CSV table of C-alpha atoms in Angstrom, one decimal:
chain,number,residue,atom,x,y,z
N,1,ALA,CA,0.0,0.0,0.0
N,2,GLY,CA,1.2,3.5,-0.8
N,3,ALA,CA,1.9,6.0,1.9
N,4,MET,CA,-1.1,7.9,3.2
N,5,ALA,CA,-1.4,11.5,2.0
N,6,ALA,CA,-0.5,14.2,4.6
N,7,PRO,CA,-3.5,15.9,6.2
N,8,PRO,CA,-4.1,19.5,4.8
N,9,ARG,CA,-2.4,22.3,6.7
N,10,SER,CA,-4.5,24.5,8.9
N,11,PHE,CA,-4.3,28.3,8.8
N,12,SER,CA,-5.5,30.8,11.4
N,13,ALA,CA,-7.3,34.0,10.4
N,14,ALA,CA,-4.3,36.0,11.6
N,15,GLU,CA,-1.9,34.0,9.4
N,16,VAL,CA,-4.1,34.5,6.4
N,17,ARG,CA,-4.3,38.3,7.0
N,18,SER,CA,-0.6,38.4,7.3
N,19,ARG,CA,-0.1,36.6,4.0
N,20,CYS,CA,-2.5,38.9,2.3
N,21,ALA,CA,-0.8,42.0,3.7
N,22,GLN,CA,2.4,40.7,2.1
N,23,GLY,CA,0.8,40.6,-1.4
N,24,ALA,CA,-0.9,37.2,-1.6
N,25,CYS,CA,-4.5,36.9,-2.8
N,26,LEU,CA,-6.3,34.3,-0.7
N,27,VAL,CA,-9.9,33.3,-1.0
N,28,ARG,CA,-12.0,30.9,1.0
N,29,CYS,CA,-14.8,28.5,0.1
N,30,ARG,CA,-16.3,27.4,3.4
N,31,ARG,CA,-13.2,26.1,5.2
N,32,ARG,CA,-11.1,25.5,2.1
N,33,LEU,CA,-8.4,28.1,1.5
N,34,TYR,CA,-7.1,28.9,-2.0
N,35,ASP,CA,-4.1,31.0,-3.1
N,36,LEU,CA,-4.9,32.8,-6.3
N,37,SER,CA,-1.8,35.1,-6.2
N,38,GLY,CA,-0.4,33.8,-9.5
N,39,PHE,CA,-3.7,33.6,-11.3
N,40,VAL,CA,-5.4,36.8,-10.2
N,41,ARG,CA,-4.1,39.0,-13.1
N,42,LEU,CA,-5.0,36.3,-15.7
N,43,HIS,CA,-8.7,36.4,-14.7
N,44,PRO,CA,-11.0,38.7,-16.7
N,45,GLY,CA,-11.3,41.7,-14.5
N,46,GLY,CA,-8.0,40.9,-13.0
N,47,GLU,CA,-6.8,41.9,-9.6
N,48,GLN,CA,-9.6,44.4,-8.9
N,49,LEU,CA,-12.3,41.7,-9.2
N,50,LEU,CA,-10.6,39.1,-7.1
N,51,ARG,CA,-9.2,41.5,-4.5
N,52,SER,CA,-12.7,42.8,-3.9
N,53,ARG,CA,-13.6,39.2,-2.8
N,54,ALA,CA,-10.4,38.4,-1.0
N,55,GLY,CA,-10.9,37.3,2.5
N,56,THR,CA,-14.6,36.4,1.8
N,57,ASP,CA,-16.4,33.2,1.2
N,58,VAL,CA,-16.1,32.7,-2.6
N,59,SER,CA,-18.9,30.1,-2.8
N,60,ALA,CA,-21.3,33.0,-3.8
N,61,ALA,CA,-18.9,34.2,-6.4
N,62,LEU,CA,-18.8,30.7,-7.9
N,63,ASP,CA,-22.5,30.0,-7.9
N,64,GLY,CA,-24.6,33.2,-8.0
N,65,PRO,CA,-25.0,36.4,-10.0
N,66,PRO,CA,-23.5,38.4,-11.3
N,67,HIS,CA,-20.6,36.1,-12.0
N,68,ARG,CA,-21.2,32.5,-12.9
N,69,HIS,CA,-18.4,29.9,-13.4
N,70,SER,CA,-18.3,26.7,-15.3
N,71,ALA,CA,-17.5,23.2,-13.9
N,72,ASN,CA,-14.0,23.6,-15.5
N,73,ALA,CA,-13.5,26.8,-13.5
N,74,ARG,CA,-14.4,25.0,-10.3
N,75,ARG,CA,-11.9,22.2,-11.1
N,76,TRP,CA,-9.3,24.9,-12.0
N,77,LEU,CA,-9.7,26.5,-8.6
N,78,GLU,CA,-8.7,23.2,-6.9
N,79,GLN,CA,-5.2,23.6,-8.3
N,80,TYR,CA,-4.5,26.4,-5.9
N,81,TYR,CA,-5.8,24.6,-2.8
N,82,LEU,CA,-3.6,25.7,0.1
N,83,GLY,CA,-5.2,24.1,3.2
N,84,GLU,CA,-8.1,24.5,5.7
N,85,MET,CA,-9.1,27.4,7.9
N,86,GLU,CA,-8.9,26.6,11.6
N,87,SER,CA,-12.3,25.7,13.0
N,88,GLY,CA,-14.1,28.9,14.1
N,89,ASP,CA,-11.7,31.3,12.3
N,90,GLU,CA,-13.4,31.2,9.0
N,91,GLN,CA,-16.3,33.3,10.4
N,92,GLY,CA,-13.9,36.0,11.5
N,93,PHE,CA,-12.1,35.9,8.2
N,94,ALA,CA,-15.3,36.2,6.2
N,95,ALA,CA,-16.5,39.1,8.4
N,96,GLN,CA,-13.9,41.4,6.9
N,97,ASN,CA,-15.8,44.0,4.9
N,98,HIS,CA,-15.0,45.1,1.3
N,99,ALA,CA,-13.5,48.4,2.5
N,100,GLU,CA,-10.7,46.4,4.1
N,101,ALA,CA,-10.2,44.0,1.2
N,102,PRO,CA,-7.7,46.1,-0.7
N,103,GLN,CA,-5.5,46.4,2.4
N,104,LEU,CA,-5.9,42.7,3.2
N,105,CYS,CA,-4.8,41.7,-0.3
N,106,ALA,CA,-2.2,44.1,-1.5
N,107,ARG,CA,-1.6,44.7,-5.2
N,108,TYR,CA,0.1,41.6,-6.6
N,109,ARG,CA,3.6,42.1,-7.9
N,110,GLY,CA,6.1,39.7,-9.5
N,111,GLY,CA,5.8,36.5,-11.5
N,112,VAL,CA,3.2,33.7,-11.4
N,113,TRP,CA,3.5,31.5,-8.3
N,114,VAL,CA,1.6,28.3,-7.7
N,115,PRO,CA,1.9,27.0,-4.1
N,116,GLN,CA,4.0,23.9,-3.7
N,117,GLY,CA,1.4,22.3,-1.5
N,118,TYR,CA,-1.7,22.5,-3.7
N,119,ASN,CA,-3.8,19.4,-3.7
N,120,ARG,CA,-3.2,17.5,-6.9
N,121,CYS,CA,-5.6,14.8,-5.9
N,122,LEU,CA,-8.4,17.1,-6.6
N,123,LEU,CA,-7.4,17.9,-10.2
N,124,PRO,CA,-9.2,16.1,-13.1
N,125,GLN,CA,-8.1,12.5,-13.2
N,126,ASP,CA,-4.7,12.3,-14.7
N,127,LEU,CA,-4.7,9.9,-17.6
N,128,VAL,CA,-1.1,10.7,-18.7
N,129,ASP,CA,2.3,10.7,-17.0
N,130,TRP,CA,3.2,14.4,-16.7
N,131,GLN,CA,6.8,13.6,-16.0
N,132,LYS,CA,7.1,12.3,-19.6
N,133,PRO,CA,6.5,14.0,-23.0
N,134,LEU,CA,2.7,14.1,-23.7
N,135,LEU,CA,2.6,13.9,-27.5
N,136,TRP,CA,3.2,10.2,-27.7
N,137,GLN,CA,0.8,9.4,-24.8
N,138,VAL,CA,-2.4,11.3,-25.8
N,139,GLY,CA,-3.2,9.0,-28.7
N,140,TYR,CA,-3.8,6.1,-26.3
N,141,LEU,CA,-6.6,8.0,-24.5
N,142,GLY,CA,-9.1,7.0,-27.2
N,143,GLU,CA,-12.6,8.0,-26.3
N,144,LYS,CA,-11.4,9.7,-23.1
N,145,TYR,CA,-9.3,12.2,-25.1
N,146,ASP,CA,-11.9,14.8,-26.0
N,147,GLU,CA,-13.1,15.2,-22.4
N,148,TRP,CA,-9.6,15.1,-21.0
N,149,VAL,CA,-8.2,17.8,-23.3
N,150,HIS,CA,-11.0,20.2,-22.5
N,151,GLN,CA,-10.4,20.0,-18.8
N,152,PRO,CA,-7.7,22.8,-18.5
N,153,VAL,CA,-4.8,22.7,-16.0
N,154,ASP,CA,-2.2,25.3,-15.0
N,155,ARG,CA,1.0,23.6,-15.7
N,156,PRO,CA,3.7,23.6,-18.5
N,157,ILE,CA,3.6,20.9,-21.2
N,158,ARG,CA,6.5,19.0,-22.7
N,159,LEU,CA,5.7,17.5,-26.1
N,160,PHE,CA,8.9,15.8,-27.3
N,161,HIS,CA,11.7,13.7,-25.9
N,162,SER,CA,14.2,15.6,-28.2
N,163,ASP,CA,15.4,18.9,-26.7
N,164,ILE,CA,15.8,20.3,-30.2
N,165,LEU,CA,12.2,19.5,-31.3
N,166,GLU,CA,11.0,20.8,-28.0
N,167,TYR,CA,12.9,24.0,-28.5
N,168,PHE,CA,11.3,24.6,-31.9
N,169,SER,CA,7.8,23.8,-30.6
N,170,LYS,CA,7.5,26.8,-28.4
N,171,THR,CA,8.5,30.5,-28.4
N,172,ALA,CA,8.1,33.8,-26.6
N,173,TRP,CA,5.5,36.2,-27.8
N,174,TYR,CA,7.9,38.9,-28.9
N,175,VAL,CA,9.8,36.6,-31.2
N,176,VAL,CA,6.8,36.5,-33.5
N,177,PHE,CA,6.8,40.3,-33.8
N,178,MET,CA,10.6,40.5,-34.2
N,179,VAL,CA,10.6,37.9,-37.0
N,180,TRP,CA,7.6,38.8,-39.0
N,181,ALA,CA,7.1,42.6,-38.6
N,182,PRO,CA,10.3,43.3,-40.7
N,183,VAL,CA,9.1,40.8,-43.3
N,184,VAL,CA,5.7,42.6,-43.5
N,185,LEU,CA,7.5,46.0,-44.0
N,186,TYR,CA,9.9,44.6,-46.6
N,187,LEU,CA,7.2,42.8,-48.6
N,188,SER,CA,4.9,45.8,-48.5
N,189,TRP,CA,7.7,47.9,-50.0
N,190,VAL,CA,8.4,45.3,-52.7
N,191,SER,CA,4.6,45.1,-53.5
N,192,TYR,CA,4.2,48.8,-53.7
N,193,THR,CA,7.2,49.5,-55.9
N,194,SER,CA,6.3,46.6,-58.2
N,195,LEU,CA,2.8,47.9,-58.7
N,196,ALA,CA,4.3,51.4,-59.3
N,197,GLN,CA,6.0,50.0,-62.5
N,198,GLY,CA,2.5,49.8,-64.0
N,199,ASN,CA,2.9,46.2,-65.4
N,200,THR,CA,0.3,44.5,-63.3
N,201,ARG,CA,-3.1,43.8,-64.8
N,202,LEU,CA,-6.0,41.7,-63.5
N,203,PHE,CA,-7.6,39.1,-65.8
N,204,SER,CA,-4.8,39.4,-68.3
N,205,SER,CA,-4.5,35.6,-68.5
N,206,PHE,CA,-8.0,35.4,-69.9
N,207,THR,CA,-8.2,38.5,-72.0
N,208,THR,CA,-5.7,41.3,-72.8
N,209,GLU,CA,-8.4,43.6,-74.3
N,210,TYR,CA,-10.5,43.8,-71.1
N,211,SER,CA,-7.8,43.3,-68.5
N,212,ILE,CA,-7.8,45.8,-65.6
N,213,PRO,CA,-4.6,47.7,-64.6
N,214,VAL,CA,-3.7,47.6,-60.9
N,215,HIS,CA,-2.2,50.9,-59.9
N,216,LYS,CA,0.1,51.5,-56.9
N,217,TYR,CA,-2.7,53.5,-55.2
N,218,TYR,CA,-4.7,50.3,-54.9
N,219,PHE,CA,-2.0,48.7,-52.6
N,220,PRO,CA,-3.6,49.8,-49.3
N,221,PHE,CA,-7.0,48.3,-50.3
N,222,ILE,CA,-5.4,45.1,-51.5
N,223,PHE,CA,-3.4,45.0,-48.2
N,224,LEU,CA,-6.7,45.4,-46.2
N,225,LEU,CA,-8.3,42.7,-48.3
N,226,GLY,CA,-5.5,40.4,-47.3
N,227,MET,CA,-6.1,41.2,-43.6
N,228,PHE,CA,-9.9,40.6,-44.1
N,229,LEU,CA,-9.3,37.2,-45.8
N,230,TRP,CA,-6.9,36.3,-43.0
N,231,SER,CA,-9.6,36.9,-40.4
N,232,LEU,CA,-11.9,34.5,-42.3
N,233,LEU,CA,-9.1,32.0,-42.6
N,234,GLU,CA,-8.3,32.3,-38.9
N,235,TYR,CA,-11.9,31.5,-38.0
N,236,LEU,CA,-12.2,28.5,-40.4
N,237,ILE,CA,-8.9,27.0,-39.3
N,238,HIS,CA,-9.8,27.5,-35.6
N,239,ARG,CA,-13.2,26.0,-36.0
N,240,PHE,CA,-12.8,23.1,-38.5
N,241,VAL,CA,-9.1,22.1,-38.0
N,242,PHE,CA,-8.1,23.1,-34.5
N,243,HIS,CA,-11.5,22.0,-33.1
N,244,MET,CA,-12.1,18.9,-35.1
N,245,LYS,CA,-13.0,15.9,-32.9
N,246,PRO,CA,-10.6,13.2,-33.8
N,247,PRO,CA,-12.0,9.6,-34.0
N,248,ALA,CA,-11.4,7.8,-30.7
N,249,SER,CA,-9.9,4.9,-32.6
N,250,ASN,CA,-7.3,6.9,-34.6
N,251,TYR,CA,-4.1,7.3,-32.6
N,252,TYR,CA,-2.5,9.5,-35.2
N,253,LEU,CA,-5.4,12.0,-35.6
N,254,ILE,CA,-5.6,12.4,-31.8
N,255,THR,CA,-1.8,13.1,-31.7
N,256,LEU,CA,-2.1,15.6,-34.6
N,257,HIS,CA,-5.0,17.4,-32.9
N,258,PHE,CA,-3.0,17.7,-29.6
N,259,LEU,CA,0.0,19.0,-31.5
N,260,LEU,CA,-2.0,21.6,-33.4
N,261,HIS,CA,-4.3,22.9,-30.7
N,262,GLY,CA,-5.2,20.4,-28.0
N,263,GLN,CA,-2.1,21.3,-26.0
N,264,HIS,CA,-3.3,24.9,-25.8
N,265,HIS,CA,-6.7,23.9,-24.5
N,266,LYS,CA,-5.1,21.6,-21.9
N,267,SER,CA,-2.8,24.2,-20.6
N,268,PRO,CA,-4.2,27.6,-21.8
N,269,PHE,CA,-1.7,29.7,-19.7
N,270,ASP,CA,1.5,28.0,-20.8
N,271,SER,CA,3.1,31.2,-21.9
N,272,SER,CA,5.6,29.6,-24.3
N,273,ARG,CA,2.8,27.9,-26.3
N,274,LEU,CA,0.4,30.8,-26.9
N,275,VAL,CA,1.9,31.9,-30.3
N,276,PHE,CA,3.0,30.0,-33.4
N,277,PRO,CA,6.7,29.3,-33.5
N,278,PRO,CA,8.4,30.9,-36.5
N,279,VAL,CA,9.8,27.7,-38.1
N,280,PRO,CA,6.5,25.7,-38.5
N,281,ALA,CA,4.7,29.0,-39.2
N,282,SER,CA,7.0,29.7,-42.2
N,283,LEU,CA,6.0,26.3,-43.7
N,284,VAL,CA,2.3,27.1,-43.4
N,285,MET,CA,2.9,30.6,-44.9
N,286,ALA,CA,4.8,29.2,-47.8
N,287,PHE,CA,1.8,26.9,-48.6
N,288,PHE,CA,-0.7,29.8,-48.6
N,289,TYR,CA,1.7,32.0,-50.6
N,290,GLY,CA,2.0,29.3,-53.2
N,291,ILE,CA,-1.8,29.1,-53.5
N,292,LEU,CA,-2.1,32.9,-54.0
N,293,GLN,CA,0.6,32.8,-56.7
N,294,LEU,CA,-1.4,30.2,-58.6
N,295,MET,CA,-4.6,32.2,-58.3
N,296,LEU,CA,-3.4,35.8,-58.9
N,297,PRO,CA,-0.8,37.7,-60.9
N,298,GLN,CA,2.5,37.5,-59.0
N,299,VAL,CA,2.6,41.1,-57.5
N,300,LEU,CA,-1.1,41.0,-56.7
N,301,GLY,CA,-0.8,37.7,-54.9
N,302,LEU,CA,2.2,39.1,-53.0
N,303,SER,CA,0.2,42.2,-52.0
N,304,VAL,CA,-2.7,40.1,-50.7
N,305,PHE,CA,-0.3,37.8,-48.9
N,306,VAL,CA,1.5,40.6,-47.0
N,307,GLY,CA,-1.8,41.9,-45.8
N,308,GLY,CA,-2.7,38.4,-44.6
N,309,LEU,CA,0.7,38.1,-42.9
N,310,CYS,CA,0.1,41.4,-41.1
N,311,GLY,CA,-3.3,40.0,-40.0
N,312,TYR,CA,-1.6,36.9,-38.6
N,313,VAL,CA,0.9,38.9,-36.6
N,314,ILE,CA,-1.9,41.0,-35.1
N,315,TYR,CA,-3.8,37.8,-34.4
N,316,ASP,CA,-0.9,36.2,-32.5
N,317,MET,CA,-0.2,39.3,-30.5
N,318,MET,CA,-3.9,39.6,-29.6
N,319,HIS,CA,-4.1,36.0,-28.6
N,320,TYR,CA,-1.2,36.3,-26.2
N,321,TYR,CA,-2.7,39.5,-24.7
N,322,LEU,CA,-6.1,37.9,-24.2
N,323,HIS,CA,-4.4,35.3,-22.0
N,324,TYR,CA,-1.8,37.4,-20.2
N,325,GLY,CA,-3.1,41.0,-20.5
N,326,SER,CA,-5.2,42.8,-18.0
N,327,PRO,CA,-7.5,45.1,-20.0
N,328,LYS,CA,-9.7,47.6,-18.2
N,329,LYS,CA,-13.2,46.5,-17.5
N,330,GLY,CA,-15.7,47.9,-20.0
N,331,THR,CA,-13.2,48.2,-22.9
N,332,TYR,CA,-13.4,46.2,-26.1
N,333,LEU,CA,-10.3,44.1,-25.2
N,334,TYR,CA,-11.9,43.3,-21.8
N,335,GLY,CA,-15.0,41.9,-23.5
N,336,LEU,CA,-12.8,40.0,-26.0
N,337,LYS,CA,-10.7,38.5,-23.2
N,338,ALA,CA,-13.9,37.4,-21.3
N,339,TYR,CA,-15.2,36.0,-24.6
N,340,HIS,CA,-12.0,33.9,-25.2
N,341,VAL,CA,-11.9,32.7,-21.6
N,342,LYS,CA,-15.5,31.5,-22.0
N,343,HIS,CA,-14.3,29.6,-25.1
N,344,HIS,CA,-11.6,27.8,-23.1
N,345,PHE,CA,-13.5,27.0,-20.0
N,346,GLU,CA,-17.2,26.5,-21.0
N,347,HIS,CA,-18.0,26.9,-24.7
N,348,GLN,CA,-15.3,25.0,-26.6
N,349,LYS,CA,-17.6,24.4,-29.5
N,350,SER,CA,-18.4,28.1,-30.1
N,351,GLY,CA,-16.6,31.4,-29.8
N,352,PHE,CA,-13.9,30.7,-32.4
N,353,GLY,CA,-13.1,34.4,-33.1
N,354,ILE,CA,-9.9,35.6,-31.4
N,355,SER,CA,-8.9,38.9,-32.9
N,356,THR,CA,-12.6,39.6,-33.7
N,357,ARG,CA,-16.0,38.1,-33.0
N,358,PHE,CA,-17.2,39.1,-36.5
N,359,TRP,CA,-17.3,35.7,-38.1
N,360,ASP,CA,-19.1,34.1,-35.2
N,361,HIS,CA,-22.2,36.1,-36.1
N,362,PRO,CA,-22.8,34.8,-39.7
N,363,PHE,CA,-21.6,31.3,-38.9
N,364,ARG,CA,-23.9,31.2,-35.8
N,365,THR,CA,-21.2,30.2,-33.3
N,366,LEU,CA,-21.5,33.3,-31.0
N,367,ILE,CA,-21.3,32.5,-27.3
N,368,PRO,CA,-24.6,33.6,-25.7
N,369,GLU,CA,-24.5,37.0,-24.0
N,370,GLU,CA,-26.4,35.7,-21.0
N,371,THR,CA,-23.4,33.6,-19.9
N,372,PHE,CA,-21.2,36.7,-19.3
N,373,GLU,CA,-20.8,38.8,-16.2
N,374,LYS,CA,-23.3,41.6,-16.1
N,375,GLU,CA,-22.1,45.1,-15.5
N,376,ASP,CA,-22.9,46.6,-12.1
């Protein structure tokens, strides 16, 4: 028989207040105590929302209006389990009024911290060995894969045994901007100067008499067309490729799904896996560039491509910000962040727009408004 698990640690109200005064953000659900210091700024509404509830019984925040959480959010909370309030002290801790809350839970500073003693036994059932690379394990989950991958956890993921492959499978957010922004600027200049030569005509392969000249002044509009087409492509890829449901009996399709997007839904706050690494991204871009060159005159295809490339860079930067940024409540980005978090934790089969919700309207995949927090 294995060793018995150690009993949960007990905390007095005085100790909890002391921790909060030092910058921690602790909340209580009945006698269970949770440390949300590392997660507080990632939550829609950020520090302000959770600090206002620090030192109170959060069961109302979990269940009642104006802020309703999904079953995944409840499971997520258990990752930050710290221990139990001492018997009788929880009433005194909960009695602290909201006027004292900002002092009890000082503004969080520093990096993400997950307590060493959180109760892993209360996480969704682990069907994989987290000490080994996951990519070669997930295919064996079969019919359990879809449910497992949509129960998010807050822990880093390793995909490959090879350190080299692992290195190229993840990247920091700023690398995307540093690599692709100069490419966008250079290709924009090439496209504009090429159009300025006056040799580009549309439909010239079908008829020379009625072909349409494409002037350099059209470049901004062609560029914007490329961005618009990217937004549609982003939606279609996210919905039909990233959110395909692989057959339970197909090991390889499950593995491919996890590599493409499942890993992100399993660990949505793994900061090194929120943007597309440049090496695999370049292969995908080369594919779409080739298609545009087959469909359009060379310079025109390049102009559309560079607009789409700019749209991709904005999309990746936006995606990172929606996970790690703290937009002000009531702003467009706050609404978009709340929308994307709902997609991860409750509505994985809808809400596919990331940089915009536009395409969710005509395709009828909009997340219902009634599921969101109501403004006070």
